[in-house]
C-alpha positions as a Markdown table, in Angstrom:
| # | Residue | x | y | z |
|---|---|---|---|---|
| 1 | Pro | -80.3 | -317.6 | -15.6 |
| 2 | Met | -79.6 | -318.2 | -19.1 |
| 3 | Phe | -80.4 | -314.8 | -19.2 |
| 4 | Ala | -78.9 | -312.8 | -15.4 |
| 5 | His | -75.8 | -314.8 | -17.0 |
| 6 | Arg | -76.7 | -312.3 | -20.8 |
| 7 | Arg | -77.5 | -309.8 | -19.1 |
| 8 | Leu | -73.8 | -309.2 | -16.5 |
| 9 | Asn | -72.1 | -310.7 | -19.9 |
| 10 | Ile | -73.3 | -307.2 | -21.1 |
| 11 | Ile | -72.4 | -305.4 | -17.3 |
| 12 | Asp | -68.9 | -307.1 | -17.4 |
| 13 | Thr | -68.4 | -305.4 | -21.3 |
| 14 | Val | -70.5 | -302.3 | -21.1 |
| 15 | Ser | -67.8 | -302.0 | -17.9 |
| 16 | Thr | -64.8 | -303.3 | -20.0 |
| 17 | Leu | -65.7 | -300.5 | -23.2 |
| 18 | Ile | -65.7 | -297.7 | -20.1 |
| 19 | Gly | -62.0 | -298.6 | -18.5 |
| 20 | His | -60.9 | -299.0 | -21.7 |
| 21 | Gly | -62.5 | -295.6 | -22.8 |
| 22 | Thr | -61.7 | -294.1 | -19.8 |
| 23 | Glu | -57.5 | -295.0 | -19.9 |
| 24 | Ala | -57.8 | -294.4 | -23.5 |
| 25 | Ser | -58.9 | -290.4 | -22.4 |
| 26 | Leu | -56.1 | -290.2 | -19.1 |
| 27 | Asn | -53.4 | -290.9 | -22.1 |
| 28 | Arg | -54.6 | -287.8 | -23.7 |
| 29 | Glu | -54.1 | -286.1 | -21.6 |
| 30 | Arg | -50.0 | -287.1 | -20.0 |
| 31 | Asn | -50.0 | -286.8 | -24.2 |
| 32 | Asn | -51.3 | -283.3 | -23.9 |
| 33 | His | -50.3 | -281.8 | -21.1 |
| 34 | Ser | -46.9 | -282.6 | -22.0 |
| 35 | Met | -47.1 | -281.3 | -25.8 |
| 36 | Ile | -48.0 | -277.8 | -23.2 |
| 37 | Lys | -45.9 | -278.4 | -21.1 |
| 38 | Gln | -42.6 | -278.8 | -24.1 |
| 39 | Lys | -45.2 | -275.6 | -25.9 |
| 40 | Ala | -44.8 | -273.4 | -23.0 |
| 41 | Gly | -40.7 | -273.6 | -22.1 |
| 42 | Ile | -41.7 | -275.5 | -18.7 |
| 43 | Glu | -37.5 | -275.8 | -18.5 |
| 44 | Pro | -35.3 | -273.0 | -16.8 |
| 45 | Phe | -33.8 | -270.9 | -19.2 |
| 46 | Lys | -29.7 | -270.3 | -18.5 |
| 47 | Ala | -28.3 | -267.7 | -16.9 |
| 48 | Phe | -25.2 | -268.5 | -19.8 |
| 49 | Arg | -27.0 | -268.2 | -23.1 |
| 50 | Phe | -28.1 | -265.1 | -24.1 |
| 51 | Leu | -27.7 | -262.4 | -26.6 |
| 52 | Ile | -26.6 | -258.6 | -26.9 |
| 53 | Glu | -28.6 | -256.0 | -29.4 |
| 54 | Ile | -27.7 | -252.3 | -29.5 |
| 55 | Glu | -30.1 | -250.6 | -31.3 |
| 56 | Asn | -28.7 | -247.7 | -33.9 |
| 57 | Pro | -31.1 | -245.2 | -35.6 |
| 58 | Gln | -28.7 | -245.0 | -38.3 |
| 59 | Ser | -27.4 | -249.7 | -38.4 |
| 60 | Asn | -30.8 | -250.9 | -37.1 |
| 61 | Val | -29.8 | -253.8 | -34.1 |
| 62 | Val | -25.9 | -254.5 | -33.5 |
| 63 | Val | -25.5 | -257.6 | -32.0 |
| 64 | Ala | -22.9 | -257.4 | -29.7 |
| 65 | Ala | -20.8 | -259.3 | -27.3 |
| 66 | Phe | -20.5 | -259.1 | -23.4 |
| 67 | Ser | -19.8 | -261.8 | -21.0 |
| 68 | Gln | -21.5 | -260.7 | -18.4 |
| 69 | Phe | -24.4 | -258.6 | -17.7 |
| 70 | Ser | -26.0 | -257.1 | -14.0 |
| 71 | Gly | -29.6 | -257.9 | -14.6 |
| 72 | Ile | -33.1 | -255.9 | -14.3 |
| 73 | Lys | -33.6 | -254.1 | -10.9 |
| 74 | Met | -37.2 | -251.4 | -10.3 |
| 75 | Arg | -38.5 | -250.7 | -7.8 |
| 76 | Val | -42.0 | -248.7 | -6.9 |
| 77 | Asp | -42.3 | -246.0 | -3.9 |
| 78 | Thr | -45.4 | -246.6 | -1.8 |
| 79 | Ile | -47.4 | -243.3 | -0.6 |
| 80 | Glu | -49.2 | -245.2 | 2.8 |
| 81 | Arg | -52.5 | -242.5 | 4.4 |
| 82 | Arg | -54.6 | -243.7 | 7.3 |
| 83 | Ser | -57.8 | -242.4 | 7.6 |
| 84 | Gly | -58.8 | -240.7 | 11.0 |
| 85 | Asp | -62.1 | -242.6 | 11.0 |
| 86 | Glu | -60.5 | -245.5 | 9.7 |
| 87 | Thr | -60.9 | -248.9 | 13.1 |
| 88 | Arg | -58.3 | -251.9 | 11.9 |
| 89 | Gly | -55.4 | -250.3 | 12.5 |
| 90 | Thr | -53.8 | -249.9 | 8.6 |
| 91 | Phe | -52.2 | -248.1 | 6.2 |
| 92 | Glu | -53.7 | -247.7 | 3.2 |
| 93 | Ser | -51.0 | -248.7 | -0.1 |
| 94 | Tyr | -50.7 | -245.8 | -3.7 |
| 95 | Ser | -48.1 | -246.2 | -5.8 |
| 96 | Gly | -45.3 | -243.7 | -6.7 |
| 97 | Leu | -42.5 | -242.4 | -8.4 |
| 98 | Thr | -41.1 | -245.8 | -10.3 |
| 99 | His | -36.8 | -246.7 | -10.0 |
| 100 | Tyr | -35.7 | -248.0 | -12.1 |
| 101 | Glu | -31.5 | -249.4 | -11.7 |
| 102 | Asn | -27.8 | -249.1 | -13.9 |
| 103 | Val | -27.5 | -251.5 | -16.3 |
| 104 | Ile | -23.5 | -252.7 | -16.4 |
| 105 | Leu | -22.7 | -254.6 | -19.7 |
| 106 | Thr | -19.2 | -256.6 | -19.4 |
| 107 | Arg | -17.3 | -257.5 | -22.8 |
| 108 | Gly | -13.6 | -258.0 | -23.6 |
| 109 | Ile | -11.6 | -255.8 | -25.5 |
| 110 | Ile | -11.9 | -255.9 | -29.1 |
| 111 | Gly | -10.6 | -253.5 | -31.6 |
| 112 | Asp | -13.2 | -251.3 | -31.7 |
| 113 | Asn | -14.9 | -248.2 | -30.6 |
| 114 | Asp | -18.6 | -247.7 | -30.7 |
| 115 | Phe | -19.3 | -247.5 | -27.5 |
| 116 | Met | -16.5 | -245.2 | -26.9 |
| 117 | Glu | -18.5 | -243.0 | -29.6 |
| 118 | Trp | -22.3 | -244.5 | -27.4 |
| 119 | Ile | -20.3 | -243.4 | -24.2 |
| 120 | Tyr | -18.9 | -239.6 | -25.8 |
| 121 | Ser | -22.4 | -238.6 | -26.7 |
| 122 | Ala | -23.0 | -238.0 | -22.7 |
| 123 | Ala | -19.6 | -237.1 | -21.9 |
| 124 | Pro | -17.1 | -234.7 | -23.6 |
| 125 | Thr | -13.7 | -236.3 | -24.7 |
| 126 | Glu | -10.8 | -234.9 | -23.9 |
| 127 | Ile | -11.4 | -231.4 | -25.9 |
| 128 | Ala | -15.1 | -231.5 | -26.1 |
| 129 | Pro | -18.3 | -231.2 | -24.7 |
| 130 | Pro | -20.6 | -234.0 | -24.9 |
| 131 | Thr | -21.8 | -234.2 | -28.3 |
| 132 | Asn | -26.0 | -235.8 | -26.9 |
| 133 | Lys | -25.8 | -238.5 | -30.9 |
| 134 | Asn | -28.5 | -240.8 | -30.2 |
| 135 | Lys | -27.5 | -240.6 | -27.3 |
| 136 | Tyr | -30.5 | -242.8 | -26.0 |
| 137 | Arg | -30.8 | -245.7 | -27.5 |
| 138 | Asn | -32.4 | -249.0 | -26.6 |
| 139 | Ile | -30.8 | -252.4 | -25.4 |
| 140 | Asn | -32.3 | -256.0 | -26.2 |
| 141 | Val | -31.2 | -258.8 | -23.7 |
| 142 | Val | -32.3 | -262.4 | -26.1 |
| 143 | Ala | -31.8 | -265.7 | -23.5 |
| 144 | Leu | -31.3 | -267.8 | -25.5 |
| 145 | Asp | -32.4 | -271.4 | -25.2 |
| 146 | Asp | -30.6 | -274.7 | -26.2 |
| 147 | Thr | -30.8 | -275.1 | -29.7 |
| 148 | Gly | -30.0 | -270.9 | -29.1 |
| 149 | Arg | -33.5 | -269.8 | -30.2 |
| 150 | Arg | -34.2 | -266.5 | -28.8 |
| 151 | Gly | -36.9 | -267.1 | -25.7 |
| 152 | Ile | -37.3 | -265.1 | -23.7 |
| 153 | Thr | -36.1 | -260.4 | -24.8 |
| 154 | Trp | -35.5 | -257.0 | -22.0 |
| 155 | Thr | -36.1 | -254.0 | -24.1 |
| 156 | Leu | -34.3 | -252.2 | -21.6 |
| 157 | Tyr | -35.7 | -248.1 | -22.7 |
| 158 | Lys | -34.0 | -245.1 | -23.2 |
| 159 | Ala | -30.2 | -246.8 | -22.0 |
| 160 | Met | -27.5 | -244.7 | -21.4 |
| 161 | Pro | -23.4 | -244.2 | -21.0 |
| 162 | Val | -23.1 | -242.9 | -17.3 |
| 163 | Ala | -20.0 | -244.8 | -16.7 |
| 164 | Tyr | -17.2 | -246.8 | -17.9 |
| 165 | Glu | -14.5 | -249.3 | -16.6 |
| 166 | Leu | -11.2 | -250.5 | -17.7 |
| 167 | Ser | -10.6 | -254.5 | -15.8 |
| 168 | Pro | -6.9 | -253.7 | -14.5 |
| 169 | Phe | -4.1 | -254.8 | -16.4 |
| 170 | Asp | -1.8 | -257.7 | -14.8 |
| 171 | Gly | 1.0 | -259.1 | -15.8 |
| 172 | Ala | 1.2 | -262.0 | -13.0 |
| 173 | Arg | -2.7 | -263.0 | -13.9 |
| 174 | Ser | -4.5 | -265.0 | -16.8 |
| 175 | Glu | -6.5 | -263.0 | -17.5 |
| 176 | Leu | -8.5 | -260.9 | -21.2 |
| 177 | Leu | -8.7 | -258.1 | -20.6 |
| 178 | Ser | -12.5 | -256.2 | -20.1 |
| 179 | Glu | -14.9 | -253.1 | -20.3 |
| 180 | Ser | -17.3 | -252.2 | -18.1 |
| 181 | Ile | -20.6 | -249.8 | -19.2 |
| 182 | Glu | -22.8 | -248.6 | -17.1 |
| 183 | Phe | -26.5 | -247.5 | -17.9 |
| 184 | Ser | -29.3 | -245.6 | -16.2 |
| 185 | Ile | -32.7 | -247.3 | -18.2 |
| 186 | Gln | -35.9 | -245.8 | -18.5 |
| 187 | Gly | -38.4 | -249.0 | -18.8 |
| 188 | Phe | -38.6 | -252.1 | -19.9 |
| 189 | Lys | -40.6 | -254.8 | -21.8 |
| 190 | Arg | -40.4 | -258.5 | -21.1 |
| 191 | Val | -41.5 | -260.6 | -24.6 |
| 192 | Ile | -41.7 | -264.4 | -24.5 |
| 193 | Asn | -41.1 | -264.8 | -28.3 |
| 194 | Asn | -43.0 | -267.4 | -30.2 |
């Protein structure tokens, strides 16, 4: 009986140690998981915290204050084909041409003419044809986190201005005067900033 009692004590001690070890392991896993979530940036970025950068060959990057960005839309055409001996009655799909929809940037009117000069590189002025000078530029759309740090950057390749719109003047409304510039793009890249 004495040995049986000692044996039970040993078994209880081992069980307790294993239990503590398992609990400690679970706590470590929980802590690691929460750290991974913070590093991975699980919390979504806000749509109202963003930055626009224009890559200008002459002055590297120009940071511009825009109030709206229309977003990015890409579509790949599909080519469908079916062999005569295909028994399931389905088509095979192949990728075709890629289309990028135009993007629109909107901002309040300020006293500069940089963007008008870019527009005149693709469109004529009242007396001169398009200058074609630095007509294609890259645009960086940067999502910022709550602390203002760069989160994700979308680079729009070979943006070219294709349309311009000035908001209406209206003496009965309390609104800021704004202008919108539409660009065609030829591709984009998404980069997560560490």
